[in-house]
Each structure stands twice: as C-alpha cells, then as structure tokens.
mmCIF file of C-alpha atoms and ligand atoms in Angstrom:
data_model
loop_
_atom_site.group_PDB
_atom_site.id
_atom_site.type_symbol
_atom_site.label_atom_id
_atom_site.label_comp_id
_atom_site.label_asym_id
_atom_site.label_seq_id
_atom_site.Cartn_x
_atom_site.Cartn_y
_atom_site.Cartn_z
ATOM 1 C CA UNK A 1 29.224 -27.547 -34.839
ATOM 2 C CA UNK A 2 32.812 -28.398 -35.058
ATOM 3 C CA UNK A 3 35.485 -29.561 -37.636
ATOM 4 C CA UNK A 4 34.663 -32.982 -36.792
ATOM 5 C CA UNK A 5 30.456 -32.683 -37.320
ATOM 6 C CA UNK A 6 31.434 -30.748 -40.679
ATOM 7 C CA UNK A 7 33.989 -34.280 -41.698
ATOM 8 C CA UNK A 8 31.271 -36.854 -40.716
ATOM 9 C CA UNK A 9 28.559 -34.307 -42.618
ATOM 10 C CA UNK A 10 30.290 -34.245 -45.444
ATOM 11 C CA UNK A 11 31.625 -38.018 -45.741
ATOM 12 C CA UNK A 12 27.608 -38.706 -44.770
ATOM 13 C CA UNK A 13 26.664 -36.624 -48.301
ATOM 14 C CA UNK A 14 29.546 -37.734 -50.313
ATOM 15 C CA UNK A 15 31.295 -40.664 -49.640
ATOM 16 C CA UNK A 16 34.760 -41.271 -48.084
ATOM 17 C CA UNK A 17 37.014 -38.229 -48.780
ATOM 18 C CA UNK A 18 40.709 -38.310 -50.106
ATOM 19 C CA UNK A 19 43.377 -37.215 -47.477
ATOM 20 C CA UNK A 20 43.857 -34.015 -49.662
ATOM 21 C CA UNK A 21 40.622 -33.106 -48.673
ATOM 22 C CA UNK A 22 40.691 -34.397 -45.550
ATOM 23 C CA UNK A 23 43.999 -31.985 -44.754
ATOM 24 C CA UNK A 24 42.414 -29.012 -46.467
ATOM 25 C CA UNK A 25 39.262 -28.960 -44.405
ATOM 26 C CA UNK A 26 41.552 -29.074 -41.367
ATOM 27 C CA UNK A 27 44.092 -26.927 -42.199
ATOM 28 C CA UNK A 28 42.524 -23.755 -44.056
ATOM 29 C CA UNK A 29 38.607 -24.775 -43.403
ATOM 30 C CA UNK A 30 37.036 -21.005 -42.815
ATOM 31 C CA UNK A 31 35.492 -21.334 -39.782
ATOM 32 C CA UNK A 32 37.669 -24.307 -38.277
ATOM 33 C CA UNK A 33 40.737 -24.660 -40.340
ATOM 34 C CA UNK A 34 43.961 -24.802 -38.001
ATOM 35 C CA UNK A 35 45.904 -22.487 -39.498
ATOM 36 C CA UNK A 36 42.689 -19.989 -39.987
ATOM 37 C CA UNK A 37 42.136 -19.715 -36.868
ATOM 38 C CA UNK A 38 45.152 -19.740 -34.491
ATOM 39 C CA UNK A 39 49.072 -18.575 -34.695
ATOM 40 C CA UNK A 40 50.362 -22.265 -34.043
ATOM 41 C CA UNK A 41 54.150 -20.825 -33.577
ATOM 42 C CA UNK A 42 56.734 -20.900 -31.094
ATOM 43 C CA UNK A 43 57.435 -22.316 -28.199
ATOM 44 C CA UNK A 44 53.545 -22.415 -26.401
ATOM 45 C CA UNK A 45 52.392 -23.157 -29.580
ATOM 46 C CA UNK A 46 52.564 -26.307 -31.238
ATOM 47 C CA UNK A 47 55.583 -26.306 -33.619
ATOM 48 C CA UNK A 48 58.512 -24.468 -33.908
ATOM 49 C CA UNK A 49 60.237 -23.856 -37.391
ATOM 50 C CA UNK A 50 64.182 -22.138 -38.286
ATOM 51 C CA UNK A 51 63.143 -18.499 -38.261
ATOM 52 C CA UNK A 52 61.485 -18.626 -35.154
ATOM 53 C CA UNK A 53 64.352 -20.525 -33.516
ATOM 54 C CA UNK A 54 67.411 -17.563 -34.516
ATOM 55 C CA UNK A 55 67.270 -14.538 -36.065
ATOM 56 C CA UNK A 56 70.546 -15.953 -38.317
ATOM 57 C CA UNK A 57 68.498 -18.301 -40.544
ATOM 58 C CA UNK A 58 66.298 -15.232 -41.841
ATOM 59 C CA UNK A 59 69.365 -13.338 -42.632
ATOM 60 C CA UNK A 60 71.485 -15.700 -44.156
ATOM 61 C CA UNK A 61 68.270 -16.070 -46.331
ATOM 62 C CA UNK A 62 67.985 -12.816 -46.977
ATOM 63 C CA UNK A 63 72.311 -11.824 -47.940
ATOM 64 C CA UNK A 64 71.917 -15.167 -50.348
ATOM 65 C CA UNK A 65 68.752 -13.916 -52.218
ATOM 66 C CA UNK A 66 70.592 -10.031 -52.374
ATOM 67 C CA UNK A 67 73.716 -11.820 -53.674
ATOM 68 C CA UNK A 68 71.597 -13.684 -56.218
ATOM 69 C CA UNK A 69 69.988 -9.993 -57.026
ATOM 70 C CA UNK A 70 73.608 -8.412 -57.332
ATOM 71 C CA UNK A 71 75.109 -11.017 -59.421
ATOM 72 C CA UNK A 72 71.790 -10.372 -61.722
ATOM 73 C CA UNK A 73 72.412 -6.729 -62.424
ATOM 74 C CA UNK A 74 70.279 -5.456 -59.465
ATOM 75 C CA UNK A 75 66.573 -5.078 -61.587
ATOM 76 C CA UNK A 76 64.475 -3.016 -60.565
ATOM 77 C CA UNK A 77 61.941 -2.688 -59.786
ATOM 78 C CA UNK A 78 61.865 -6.845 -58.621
ATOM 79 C CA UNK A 79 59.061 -8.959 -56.387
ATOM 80 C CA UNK A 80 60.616 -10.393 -53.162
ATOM 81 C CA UNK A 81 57.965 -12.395 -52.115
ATOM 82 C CA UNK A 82 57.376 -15.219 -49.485
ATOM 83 C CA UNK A 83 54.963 -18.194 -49.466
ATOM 84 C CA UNK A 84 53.363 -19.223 -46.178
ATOM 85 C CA UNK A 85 55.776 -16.668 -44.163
ATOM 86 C CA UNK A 86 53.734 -17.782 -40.399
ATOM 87 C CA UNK A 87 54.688 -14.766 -37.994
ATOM 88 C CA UNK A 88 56.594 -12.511 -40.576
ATOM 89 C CA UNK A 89 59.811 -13.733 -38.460
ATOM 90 C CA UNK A 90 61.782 -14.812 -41.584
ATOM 91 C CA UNK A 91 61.043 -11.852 -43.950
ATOM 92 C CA UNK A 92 61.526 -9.284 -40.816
ATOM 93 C CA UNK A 93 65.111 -10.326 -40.105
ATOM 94 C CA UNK A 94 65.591 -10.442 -44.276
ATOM 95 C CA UNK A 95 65.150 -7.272 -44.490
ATOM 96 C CA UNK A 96 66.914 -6.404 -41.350
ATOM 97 C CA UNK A 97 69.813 -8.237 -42.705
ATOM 98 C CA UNK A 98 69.661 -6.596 -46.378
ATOM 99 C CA UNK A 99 69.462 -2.701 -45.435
ATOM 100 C CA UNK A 100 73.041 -2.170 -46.473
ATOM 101 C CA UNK A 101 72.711 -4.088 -50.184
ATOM 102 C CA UNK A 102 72.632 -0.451 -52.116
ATOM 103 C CA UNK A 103 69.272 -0.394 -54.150
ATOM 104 C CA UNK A 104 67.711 -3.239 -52.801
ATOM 105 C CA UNK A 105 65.135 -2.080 -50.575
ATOM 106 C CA UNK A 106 64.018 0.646 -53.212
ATOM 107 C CA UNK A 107 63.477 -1.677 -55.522
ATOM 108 C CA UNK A 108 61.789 -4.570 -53.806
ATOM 109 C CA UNK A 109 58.050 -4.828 -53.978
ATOM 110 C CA UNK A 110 57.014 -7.442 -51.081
ATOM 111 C CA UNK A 111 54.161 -9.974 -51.803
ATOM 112 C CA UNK A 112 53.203 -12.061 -49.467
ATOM 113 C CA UNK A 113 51.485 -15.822 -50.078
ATOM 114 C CA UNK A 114 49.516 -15.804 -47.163
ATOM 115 C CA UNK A 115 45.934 -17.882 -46.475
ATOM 116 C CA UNK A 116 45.276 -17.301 -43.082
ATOM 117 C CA UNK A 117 43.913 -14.127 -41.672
ATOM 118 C CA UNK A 118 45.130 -14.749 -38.315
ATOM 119 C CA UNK A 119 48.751 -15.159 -39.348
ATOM 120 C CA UNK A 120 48.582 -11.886 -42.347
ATOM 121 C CA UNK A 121 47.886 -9.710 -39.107
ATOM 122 C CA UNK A 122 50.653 -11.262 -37.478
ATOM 123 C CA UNK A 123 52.380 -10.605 -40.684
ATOM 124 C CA UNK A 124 51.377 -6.974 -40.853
ATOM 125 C CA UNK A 125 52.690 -5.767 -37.355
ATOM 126 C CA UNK A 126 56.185 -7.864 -37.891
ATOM 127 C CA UNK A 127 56.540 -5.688 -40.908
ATOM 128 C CA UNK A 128 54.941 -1.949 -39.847
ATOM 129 C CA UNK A 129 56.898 0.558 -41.717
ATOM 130 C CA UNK A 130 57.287 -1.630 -44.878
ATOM 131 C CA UNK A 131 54.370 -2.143 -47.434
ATOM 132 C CA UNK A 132 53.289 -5.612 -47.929
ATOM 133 C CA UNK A 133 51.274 -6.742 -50.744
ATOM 134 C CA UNK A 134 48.824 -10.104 -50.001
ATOM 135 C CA UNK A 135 47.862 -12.496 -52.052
ATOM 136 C CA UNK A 136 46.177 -15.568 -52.508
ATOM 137 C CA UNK A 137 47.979 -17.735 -54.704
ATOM 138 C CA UNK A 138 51.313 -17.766 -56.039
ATOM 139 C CA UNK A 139 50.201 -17.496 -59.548
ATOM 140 C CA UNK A 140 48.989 -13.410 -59.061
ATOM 141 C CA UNK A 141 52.997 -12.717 -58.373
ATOM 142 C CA UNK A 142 53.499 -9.480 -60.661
ATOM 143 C CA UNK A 143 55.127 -10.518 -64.283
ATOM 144 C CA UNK A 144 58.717 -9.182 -62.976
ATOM 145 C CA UNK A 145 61.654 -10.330 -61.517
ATOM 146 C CA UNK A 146 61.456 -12.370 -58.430
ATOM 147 C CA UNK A 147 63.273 -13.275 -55.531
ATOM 148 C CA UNK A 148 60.933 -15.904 -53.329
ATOM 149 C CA UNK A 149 61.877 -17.920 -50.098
ATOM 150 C CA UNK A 150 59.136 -20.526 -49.298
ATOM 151 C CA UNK A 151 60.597 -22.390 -45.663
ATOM 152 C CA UNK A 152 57.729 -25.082 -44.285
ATOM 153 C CA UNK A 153 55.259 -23.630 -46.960
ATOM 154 C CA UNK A 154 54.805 -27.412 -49.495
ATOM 155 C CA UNK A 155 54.770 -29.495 -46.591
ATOM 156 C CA UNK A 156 51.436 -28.045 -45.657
ATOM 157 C CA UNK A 157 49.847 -28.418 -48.903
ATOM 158 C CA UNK A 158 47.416 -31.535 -49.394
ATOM 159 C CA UNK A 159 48.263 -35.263 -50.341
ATOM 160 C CA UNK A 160 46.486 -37.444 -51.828
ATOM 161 C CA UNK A 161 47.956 -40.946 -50.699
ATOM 162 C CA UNK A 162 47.974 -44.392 -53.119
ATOM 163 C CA UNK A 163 48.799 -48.321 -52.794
ATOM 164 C CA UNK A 164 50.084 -50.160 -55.422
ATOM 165 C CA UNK A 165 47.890 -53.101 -56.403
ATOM 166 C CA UNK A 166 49.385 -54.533 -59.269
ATOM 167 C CA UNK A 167 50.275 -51.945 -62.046
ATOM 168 C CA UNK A 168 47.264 -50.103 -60.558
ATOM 169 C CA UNK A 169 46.688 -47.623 -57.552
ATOM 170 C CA UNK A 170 43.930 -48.028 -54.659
ATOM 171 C CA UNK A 171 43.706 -45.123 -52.667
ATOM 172 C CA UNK A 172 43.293 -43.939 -49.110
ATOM 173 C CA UNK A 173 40.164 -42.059 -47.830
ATOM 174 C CA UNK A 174 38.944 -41.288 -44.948
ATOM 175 C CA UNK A 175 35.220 -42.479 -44.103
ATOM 176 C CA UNK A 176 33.242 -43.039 -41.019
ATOM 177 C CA UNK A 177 33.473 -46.519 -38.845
ATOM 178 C CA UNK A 178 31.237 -46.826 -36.010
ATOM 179 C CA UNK A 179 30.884 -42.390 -36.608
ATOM 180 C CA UNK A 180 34.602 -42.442 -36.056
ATOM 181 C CA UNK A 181 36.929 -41.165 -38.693
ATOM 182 C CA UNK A 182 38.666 -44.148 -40.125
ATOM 183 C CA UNK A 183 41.309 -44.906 -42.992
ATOM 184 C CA UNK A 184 39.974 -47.282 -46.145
ATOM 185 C CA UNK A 185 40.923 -48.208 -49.358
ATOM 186 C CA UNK A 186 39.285 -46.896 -52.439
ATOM 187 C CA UNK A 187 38.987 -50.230 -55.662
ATOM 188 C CA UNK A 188 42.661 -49.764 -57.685
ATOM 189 C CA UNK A 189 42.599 -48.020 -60.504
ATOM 190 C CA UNK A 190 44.845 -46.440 -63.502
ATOM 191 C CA UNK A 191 46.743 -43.226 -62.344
ATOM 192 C CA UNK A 192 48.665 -41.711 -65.061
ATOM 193 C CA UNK A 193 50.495 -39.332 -62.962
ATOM 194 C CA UNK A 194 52.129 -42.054 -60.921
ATOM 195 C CA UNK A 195 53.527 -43.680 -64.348
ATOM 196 C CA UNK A 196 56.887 -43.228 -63.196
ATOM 197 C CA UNK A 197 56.592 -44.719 -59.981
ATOM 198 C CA UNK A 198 55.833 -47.957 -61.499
ATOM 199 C CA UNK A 199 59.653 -48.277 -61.831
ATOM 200 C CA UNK A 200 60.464 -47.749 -58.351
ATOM 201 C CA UNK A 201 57.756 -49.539 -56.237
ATOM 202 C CA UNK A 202 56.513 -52.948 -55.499
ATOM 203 C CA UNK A 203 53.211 -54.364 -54.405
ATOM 204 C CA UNK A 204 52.003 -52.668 -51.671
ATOM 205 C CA UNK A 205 54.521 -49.566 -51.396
ATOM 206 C CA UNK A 206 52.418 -46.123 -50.746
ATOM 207 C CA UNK A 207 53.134 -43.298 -52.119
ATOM 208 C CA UNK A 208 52.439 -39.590 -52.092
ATOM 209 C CA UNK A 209 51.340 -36.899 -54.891
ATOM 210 C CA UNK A 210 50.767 -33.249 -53.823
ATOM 211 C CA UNK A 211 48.620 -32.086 -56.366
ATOM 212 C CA UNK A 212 48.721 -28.341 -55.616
ATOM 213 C CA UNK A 213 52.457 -27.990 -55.246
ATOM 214 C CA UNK A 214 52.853 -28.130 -59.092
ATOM 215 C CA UNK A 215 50.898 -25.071 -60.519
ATOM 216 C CA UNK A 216 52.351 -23.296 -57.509
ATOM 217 C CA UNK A 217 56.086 -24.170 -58.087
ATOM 218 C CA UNK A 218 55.047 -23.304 -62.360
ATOM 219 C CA UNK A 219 53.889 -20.023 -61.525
ATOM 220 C CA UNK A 220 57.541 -19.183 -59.596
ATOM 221 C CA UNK A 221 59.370 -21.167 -62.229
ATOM 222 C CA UNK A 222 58.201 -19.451 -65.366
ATOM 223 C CA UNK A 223 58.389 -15.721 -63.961
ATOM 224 C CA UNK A 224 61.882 -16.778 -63.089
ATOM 225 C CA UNK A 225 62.861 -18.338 -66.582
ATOM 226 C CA UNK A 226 61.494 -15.231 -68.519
ATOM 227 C CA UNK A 227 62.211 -12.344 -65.754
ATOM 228 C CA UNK A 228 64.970 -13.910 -63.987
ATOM 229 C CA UNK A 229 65.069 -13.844 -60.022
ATOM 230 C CA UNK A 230 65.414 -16.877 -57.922
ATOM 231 C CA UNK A 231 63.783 -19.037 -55.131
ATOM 232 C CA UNK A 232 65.034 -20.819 -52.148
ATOM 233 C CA UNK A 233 62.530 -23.546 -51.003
ATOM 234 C CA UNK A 234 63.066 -25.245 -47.366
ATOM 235 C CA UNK A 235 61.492 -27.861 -46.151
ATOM 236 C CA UNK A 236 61.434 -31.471 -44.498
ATOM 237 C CA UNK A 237 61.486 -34.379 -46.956
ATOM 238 C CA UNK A 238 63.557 -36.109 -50.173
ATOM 239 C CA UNK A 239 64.189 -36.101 -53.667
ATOM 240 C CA UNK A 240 61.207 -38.617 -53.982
ATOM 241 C CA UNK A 241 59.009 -39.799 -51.233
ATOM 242 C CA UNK A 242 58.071 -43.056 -50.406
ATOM 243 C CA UNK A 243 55.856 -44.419 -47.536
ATOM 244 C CA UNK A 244 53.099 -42.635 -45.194
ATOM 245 C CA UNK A 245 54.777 -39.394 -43.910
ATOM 246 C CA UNK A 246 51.377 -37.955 -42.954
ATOM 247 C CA UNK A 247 51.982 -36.381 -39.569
ATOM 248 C CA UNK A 248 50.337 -34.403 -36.814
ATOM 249 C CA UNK A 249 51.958 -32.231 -34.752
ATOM 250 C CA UNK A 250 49.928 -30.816 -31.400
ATOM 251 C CA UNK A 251 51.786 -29.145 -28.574
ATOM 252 C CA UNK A 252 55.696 -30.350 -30.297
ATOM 253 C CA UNK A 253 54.300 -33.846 -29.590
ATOM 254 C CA UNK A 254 52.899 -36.603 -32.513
ATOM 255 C CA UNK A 255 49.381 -36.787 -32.411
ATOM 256 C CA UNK A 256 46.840 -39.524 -34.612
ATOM 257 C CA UNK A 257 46.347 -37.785 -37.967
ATOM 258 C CA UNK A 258 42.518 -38.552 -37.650
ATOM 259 C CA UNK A 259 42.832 -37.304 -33.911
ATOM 260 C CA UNK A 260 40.973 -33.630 -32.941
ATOM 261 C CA UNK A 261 40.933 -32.528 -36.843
ATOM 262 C CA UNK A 262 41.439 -28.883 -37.188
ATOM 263 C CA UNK A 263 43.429 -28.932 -33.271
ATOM 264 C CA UNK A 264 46.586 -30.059 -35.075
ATOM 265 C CA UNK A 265 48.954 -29.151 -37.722
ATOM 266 C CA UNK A 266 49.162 -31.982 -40.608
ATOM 267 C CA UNK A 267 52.103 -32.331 -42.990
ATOM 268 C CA UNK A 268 53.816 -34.388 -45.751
ATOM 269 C CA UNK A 269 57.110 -35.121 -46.382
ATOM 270 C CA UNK A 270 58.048 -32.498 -49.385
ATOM 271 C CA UNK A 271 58.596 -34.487 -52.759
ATOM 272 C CA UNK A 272 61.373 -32.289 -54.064
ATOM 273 C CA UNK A 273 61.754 -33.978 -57.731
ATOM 274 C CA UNK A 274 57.774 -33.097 -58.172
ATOM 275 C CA UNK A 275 58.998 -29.641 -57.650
ATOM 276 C CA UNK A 276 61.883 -29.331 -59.461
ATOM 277 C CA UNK A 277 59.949 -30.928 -62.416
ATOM 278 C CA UNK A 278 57.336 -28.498 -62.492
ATOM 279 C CA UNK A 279 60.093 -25.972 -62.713
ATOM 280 C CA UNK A 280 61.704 -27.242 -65.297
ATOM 281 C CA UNK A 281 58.505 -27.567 -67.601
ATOM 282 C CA UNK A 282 58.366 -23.789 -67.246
ATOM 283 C CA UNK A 283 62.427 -23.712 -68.777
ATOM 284 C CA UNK A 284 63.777 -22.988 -65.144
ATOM 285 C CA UNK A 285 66.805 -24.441 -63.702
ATOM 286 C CA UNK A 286 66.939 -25.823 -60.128
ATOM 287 C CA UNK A 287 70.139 -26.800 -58.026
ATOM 288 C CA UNK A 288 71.012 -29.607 -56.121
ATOM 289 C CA UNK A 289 69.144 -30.447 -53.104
ATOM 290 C CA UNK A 290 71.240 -29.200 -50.296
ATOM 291 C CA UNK A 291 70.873 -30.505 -46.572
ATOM 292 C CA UNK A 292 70.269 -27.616 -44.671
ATOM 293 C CA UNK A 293 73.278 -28.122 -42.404
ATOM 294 C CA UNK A 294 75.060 -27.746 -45.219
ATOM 295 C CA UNK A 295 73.605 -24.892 -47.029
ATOM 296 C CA UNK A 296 73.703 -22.356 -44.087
ATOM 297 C CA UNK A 297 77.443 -23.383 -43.354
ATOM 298 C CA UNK A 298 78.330 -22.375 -46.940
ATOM 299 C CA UNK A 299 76.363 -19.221 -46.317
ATOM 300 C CA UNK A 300 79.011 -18.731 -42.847
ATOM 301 C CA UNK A 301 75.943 -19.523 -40.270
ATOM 302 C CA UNK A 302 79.002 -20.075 -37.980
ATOM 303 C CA UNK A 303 80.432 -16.702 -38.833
ATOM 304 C CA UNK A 304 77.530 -15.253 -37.665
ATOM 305 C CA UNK A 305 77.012 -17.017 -34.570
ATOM 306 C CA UNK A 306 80.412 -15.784 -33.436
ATOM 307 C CA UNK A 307 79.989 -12.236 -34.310
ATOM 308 C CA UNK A 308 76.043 -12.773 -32.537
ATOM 309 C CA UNK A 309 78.008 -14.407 -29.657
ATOM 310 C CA UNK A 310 80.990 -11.959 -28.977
ATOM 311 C CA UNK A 311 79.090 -9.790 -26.174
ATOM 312 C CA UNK A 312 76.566 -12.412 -24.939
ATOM 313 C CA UNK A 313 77.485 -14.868 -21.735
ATOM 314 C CA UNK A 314 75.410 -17.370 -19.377
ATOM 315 C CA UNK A 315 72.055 -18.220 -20.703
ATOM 316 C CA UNK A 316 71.705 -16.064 -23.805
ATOM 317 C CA UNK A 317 74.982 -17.394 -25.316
ATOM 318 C CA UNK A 318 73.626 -21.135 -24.079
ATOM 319 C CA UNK A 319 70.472 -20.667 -26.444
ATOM 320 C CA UNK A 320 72.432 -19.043 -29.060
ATOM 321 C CA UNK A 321 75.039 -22.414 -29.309
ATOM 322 C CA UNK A 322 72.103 -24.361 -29.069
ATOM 323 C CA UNK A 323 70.283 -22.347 -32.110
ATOM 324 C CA UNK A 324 73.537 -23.020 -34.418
ATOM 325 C CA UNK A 325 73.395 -27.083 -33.565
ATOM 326 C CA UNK A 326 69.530 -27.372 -33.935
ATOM 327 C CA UNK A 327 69.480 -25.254 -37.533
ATOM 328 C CA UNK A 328 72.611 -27.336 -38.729
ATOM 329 C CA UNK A 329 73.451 -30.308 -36.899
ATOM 330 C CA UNK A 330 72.775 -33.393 -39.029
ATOM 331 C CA UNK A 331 70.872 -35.112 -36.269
ATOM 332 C CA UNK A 332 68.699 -31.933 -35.146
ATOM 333 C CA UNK A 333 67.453 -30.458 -38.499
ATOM 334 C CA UNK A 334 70.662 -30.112 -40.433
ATOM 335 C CA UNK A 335 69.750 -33.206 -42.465
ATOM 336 C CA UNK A 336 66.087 -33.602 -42.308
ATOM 337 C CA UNK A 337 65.685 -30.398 -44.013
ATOM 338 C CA UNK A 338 66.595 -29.726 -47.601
ATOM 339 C CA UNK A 339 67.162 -26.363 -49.691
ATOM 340 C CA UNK A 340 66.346 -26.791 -53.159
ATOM 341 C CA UNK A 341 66.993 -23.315 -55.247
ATOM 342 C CA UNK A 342 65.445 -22.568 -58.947
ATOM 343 C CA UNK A 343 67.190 -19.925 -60.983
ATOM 344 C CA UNK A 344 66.998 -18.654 -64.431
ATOM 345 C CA UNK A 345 68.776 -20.681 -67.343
ATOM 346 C CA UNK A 346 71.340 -18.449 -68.023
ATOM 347 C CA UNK A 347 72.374 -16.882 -64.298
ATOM 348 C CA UNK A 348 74.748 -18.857 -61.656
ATOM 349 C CA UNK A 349 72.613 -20.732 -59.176
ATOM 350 C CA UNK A 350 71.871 -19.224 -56.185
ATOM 351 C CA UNK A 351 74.800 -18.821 -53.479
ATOM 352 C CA UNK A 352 75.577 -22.296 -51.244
ATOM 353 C CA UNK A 353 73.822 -24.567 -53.806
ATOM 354 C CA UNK A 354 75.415 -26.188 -56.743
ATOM 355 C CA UNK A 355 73.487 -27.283 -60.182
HETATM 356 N N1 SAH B 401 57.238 -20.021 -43.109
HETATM 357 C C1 SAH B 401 56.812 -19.877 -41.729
HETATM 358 C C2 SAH B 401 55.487 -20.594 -41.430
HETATM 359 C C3 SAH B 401 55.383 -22.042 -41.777
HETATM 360 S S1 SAH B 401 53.770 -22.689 -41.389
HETATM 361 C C4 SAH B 401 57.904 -20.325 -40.803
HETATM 362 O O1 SAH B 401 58.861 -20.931 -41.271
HETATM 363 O O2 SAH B 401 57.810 -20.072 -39.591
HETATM 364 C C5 SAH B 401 52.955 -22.717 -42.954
HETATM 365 C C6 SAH B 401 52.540 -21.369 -43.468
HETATM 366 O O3 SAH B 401 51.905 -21.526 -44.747
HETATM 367 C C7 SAH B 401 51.510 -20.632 -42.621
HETATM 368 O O4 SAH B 401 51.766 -19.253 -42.722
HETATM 369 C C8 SAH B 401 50.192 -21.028 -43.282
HETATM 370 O O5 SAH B 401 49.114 -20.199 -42.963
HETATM 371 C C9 SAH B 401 50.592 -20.958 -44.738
HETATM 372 N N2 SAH B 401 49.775 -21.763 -45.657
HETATM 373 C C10 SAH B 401 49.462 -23.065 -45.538
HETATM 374 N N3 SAH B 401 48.771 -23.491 -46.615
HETATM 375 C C11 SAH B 401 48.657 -22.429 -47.440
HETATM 376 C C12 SAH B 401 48.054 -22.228 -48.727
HETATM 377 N N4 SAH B 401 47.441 -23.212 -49.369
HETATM 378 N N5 SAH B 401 48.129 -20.994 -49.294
HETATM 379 C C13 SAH B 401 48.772 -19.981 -48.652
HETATM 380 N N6 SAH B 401 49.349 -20.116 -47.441
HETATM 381 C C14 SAH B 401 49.293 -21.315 -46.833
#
C-alpha cells in the first residue's frame, strides 16, 4: 500500500476529494504523510527555508519578540511558542540570541506546534537542556501571555480551491481518470465565505480559502488581546491571493502537484488579510505587511552580518554574503516573503513593523 492506493481507495468510496483533503492526506497522512515521515530540510532535502539558511534570521526573531516582551513590562511567567518550527533551527538560535534579555529565559515557558513525530525529535535534540512543551493545535496554548513566531507554518495548511461561475463557485477536486489522479470541477454553487470576493473577481478567476488557518490565527489572536504578547508570522504570499499557487516542491525543483503524493512538499500562497481578519475578530491588532527584506533590515540584519563577518575570510565569509542577499534581497526572498505581526490593542506593534 502506498499514499497513492490509499487516494484512489478513498476517491473509489467517496467521490472526488477537495484539494484540502487531497494536501492533508499527503502532507500529515500517519503512515504516508510527507512531513510524518521524513525531515524534508536543508540542503539534501527538498526545501530550504530562512532559519536553516543563517543563524541571523532566528536571532533577529528572537531580540524583536524580547523587545516586544520588554516594552510590555516583562510578564511573567509568558508562553513563547512556535508553530511548525521543522528542525528546531529557528527557536535554537532565539534563544541563543536572547540569553542576555534579564528575566526572559526564567520566565518563558516553550510550546511547541508541532504534527510530525519525525520533526518533534528533531525538535527535541536542537533544544536538549531547555524544556519544551508539545502540542497539537494552537488552540491548547496556556491562557497567558504569548510571544509566537510561525515562519513557513500557513503555507502548509490545506486549500480548498474555487472558480467563479457567475455569482457562484465550482470547485476543484481531485478524482481518478483512467486510475490516474486528475483535476475536475465540482457543479457551482453558493459559498458564503467567498462573499467578498465577488467584488474583486471576474468569470473564471480562482481563488483560494484556507479553512484551518482561521481558528488557528483566533486562538493566537485572542490570548494576545486579553493577555497581551505578540506574534510574528512569515511566510510566502499577499495581502489577498488570487490564482492557483498550489505548488510542489521535491529535491528544490517544481514537481506536478498530483505527481508521487506524499514524496513532495505542497503549499499555498499565504492569504494574509484571512489572517489578519481572524485576528481582529478576536479584538487583536495586526501591523502592516512587511516584505521581509525590509523587516530584517529595520531589525539591523546588516549589522549583524558585519559583526558575523569580522573574523571569517574565503568560503565561509562567501556563504555568509550570500545568506544576507538571499534572506533580504528583493529578487531572492526579500520580497516574496512577508512579516505580518499581531499585537495587543493597547501595546506598540512589534519592532520593524508599522500599524
Ligand atoms: N518553521 C520551520 C519549518 C517549516 S516546514 C522552518 O522555517 O524551517 C512546516 C512545519 O510545519 C513543519 O514542522 C511541519 O511538520 C509543520 N506542520 C505542517 N502542518 C502542520 C499542522 N497542521 N499542525 C502542526 N504542524 C504542522
């Protein structure tokens, strides 16, 4: 048996399946899932995101959430938790980075979001000496202050993907043709929660709704509003998305989203305005959305480099330059990737992002 037997099972028995499902079976399936199974990291693996690429992206992370935590009257105790955190790479050099902020590390309580066992025991020995908490979902985060970084965590989560027809919605599933996976379109229909995108659209135009990114962000958003705390959320995509950004990454190269299911990572394009909606139904504020070029330059990334530079020469100062130009340069990931931060009502926004 294999993740593609279990699809063409289960489309068999039910019917053509939504791309939501689709990406959740091959993503976090518990025998087959991608991300279940494998640590699809780094440079051998098959993607490679900021923290893994320098150690500066985790700290600058890390000063910026302690500044946010200062500038709040230092609670204690307070959650600082992560969502999706992969290797443990980014929270590791945050709290490498945040040893000297006086109180901070003895009153931090670290919960992790984390749904793959493979990756929690990569988690576990990137953190040995500190005392992890894991959870399942973001909405068993301790009633409390909280500080949260979430970097490539919503792009992960599944789509469901819809064509206009008319001021109605038809949407995509996956079925069988000729026992192959193939895309097809389900009969239009009403779909209140694309209302608004009525406005914005025309015949035709697809767009994207990620369902499970809402409770998720609410659960953040209202321990924020009535605890205060703050969250940094990274990610690839646009204050609202529009078109089919559905794509599968296998060994750093595109692959066919209905190619090898499970043998792939599959993401979205991050619809940031869902997001900071959700928050703000909960009475949290949220910031501008800030390239990431742009954010980490505010935060002195380039300070940092230079100081991380001053004693290295030849090859390690090579792939240090070329670290700082891939994190921030507007045509490496500076400007495909977006901060968006959520703070409480009454507190400044978090540092290098506006309101
Ligand atoms: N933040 C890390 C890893 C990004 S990959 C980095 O920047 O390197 C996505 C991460 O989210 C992985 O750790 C994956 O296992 C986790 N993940 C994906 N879907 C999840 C879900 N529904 N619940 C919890 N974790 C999830």
């Amino acid at each position: 048996m294999s993740l593609s037997d279990h699809l063409a099972a289960r489309i068999r028995a039910d019917g053509p399946m939504s791309v939501a499902d689709y990406m959740a079976d091959c993503l976090l399936h518990p025998q087959f899932g991608y991300y279940t199974t494998r640590d699809p990291l780094g440079a051998k693996g098959d993607f490679i995101t900021a923290p893994e690429i320098s150690q500066m992206f985790g700290e600058l992370i890390g000063l910026a959430l302690a500044q946010a935590w200062l500038d709040q009257g230092s609670p204690a105790p307070f959650t600082l938790a992560e969502l999706g955190p992969g290797r443990g790479t980014l929270m590791a050099d945050l709290l490498r980075a945040t040893r000297g902020v006086p109180g901070f590390h003895a009153a931090m309580q670290i919960h992790l979001v984390e749904a793959s066992p493979t990756l929690r025991a990569a988690q576990a020995k990137a953190l040995e000496g500190y005392a992890p908490q894991w959870l399942d979902t973001a909405d068993t985060l301790p009633a409390q202050p909280l500080f949260l970084v979430a970097n490539e965590f919503f792009d992960a989560l599944p789509i469901r993907q819809f064509i206009r027809t008319g001021g109605h919605w038809s949407e995509r599933r996956i079925g069988l043709a000729d026992g192959a996976l193939a895309f097809g379109l389900s009969p239009a229909a009403p779909q209140p929660a694309l209302a608004h995108r009525l406005q914005d659209t025309s015949e035709g135009d697809l767009v994207e709704l990620c369902e499970p990114a809402v409770p998720v962000t609410q659960a953040i958003a209202a321990r924020i509003a009535a605890h205060g705390g703050g969250a940094l959320i990274v990610d690839y995509g646009d204050w609202r998305a529009l078109g089919d950004t559905l794509q599968a990454l296998r060994a750093h190269e595109p692959a066919g989203p209905l190619q090898d299911p499970g043998q792939a990572d599959l993401t979205a394009h991050v619809d940031f305005e869902a997001l900071a909606m959700a928050a703000k139904t909960k009475g949290c504020g949220f910031t501008r959305l800030t390239p990431q070029g742009v954010f980490l330059e505010r935060l002195g990334i380039t300070d940092r480099a230079r100081a991380l530079a001053a004693p290295l020469q030849g090859a390690a100062l090579d792939s240090l330059i070329a670290a700082h130009r891939r994190l921030t340069h507007p045509e490496e990931m500076g400007n495909l990737f977006k901060v968006l931060g959520l703070y409480p009502p009454q507190a400044a926004p978090l540092p290098g992002l506006n309101p």
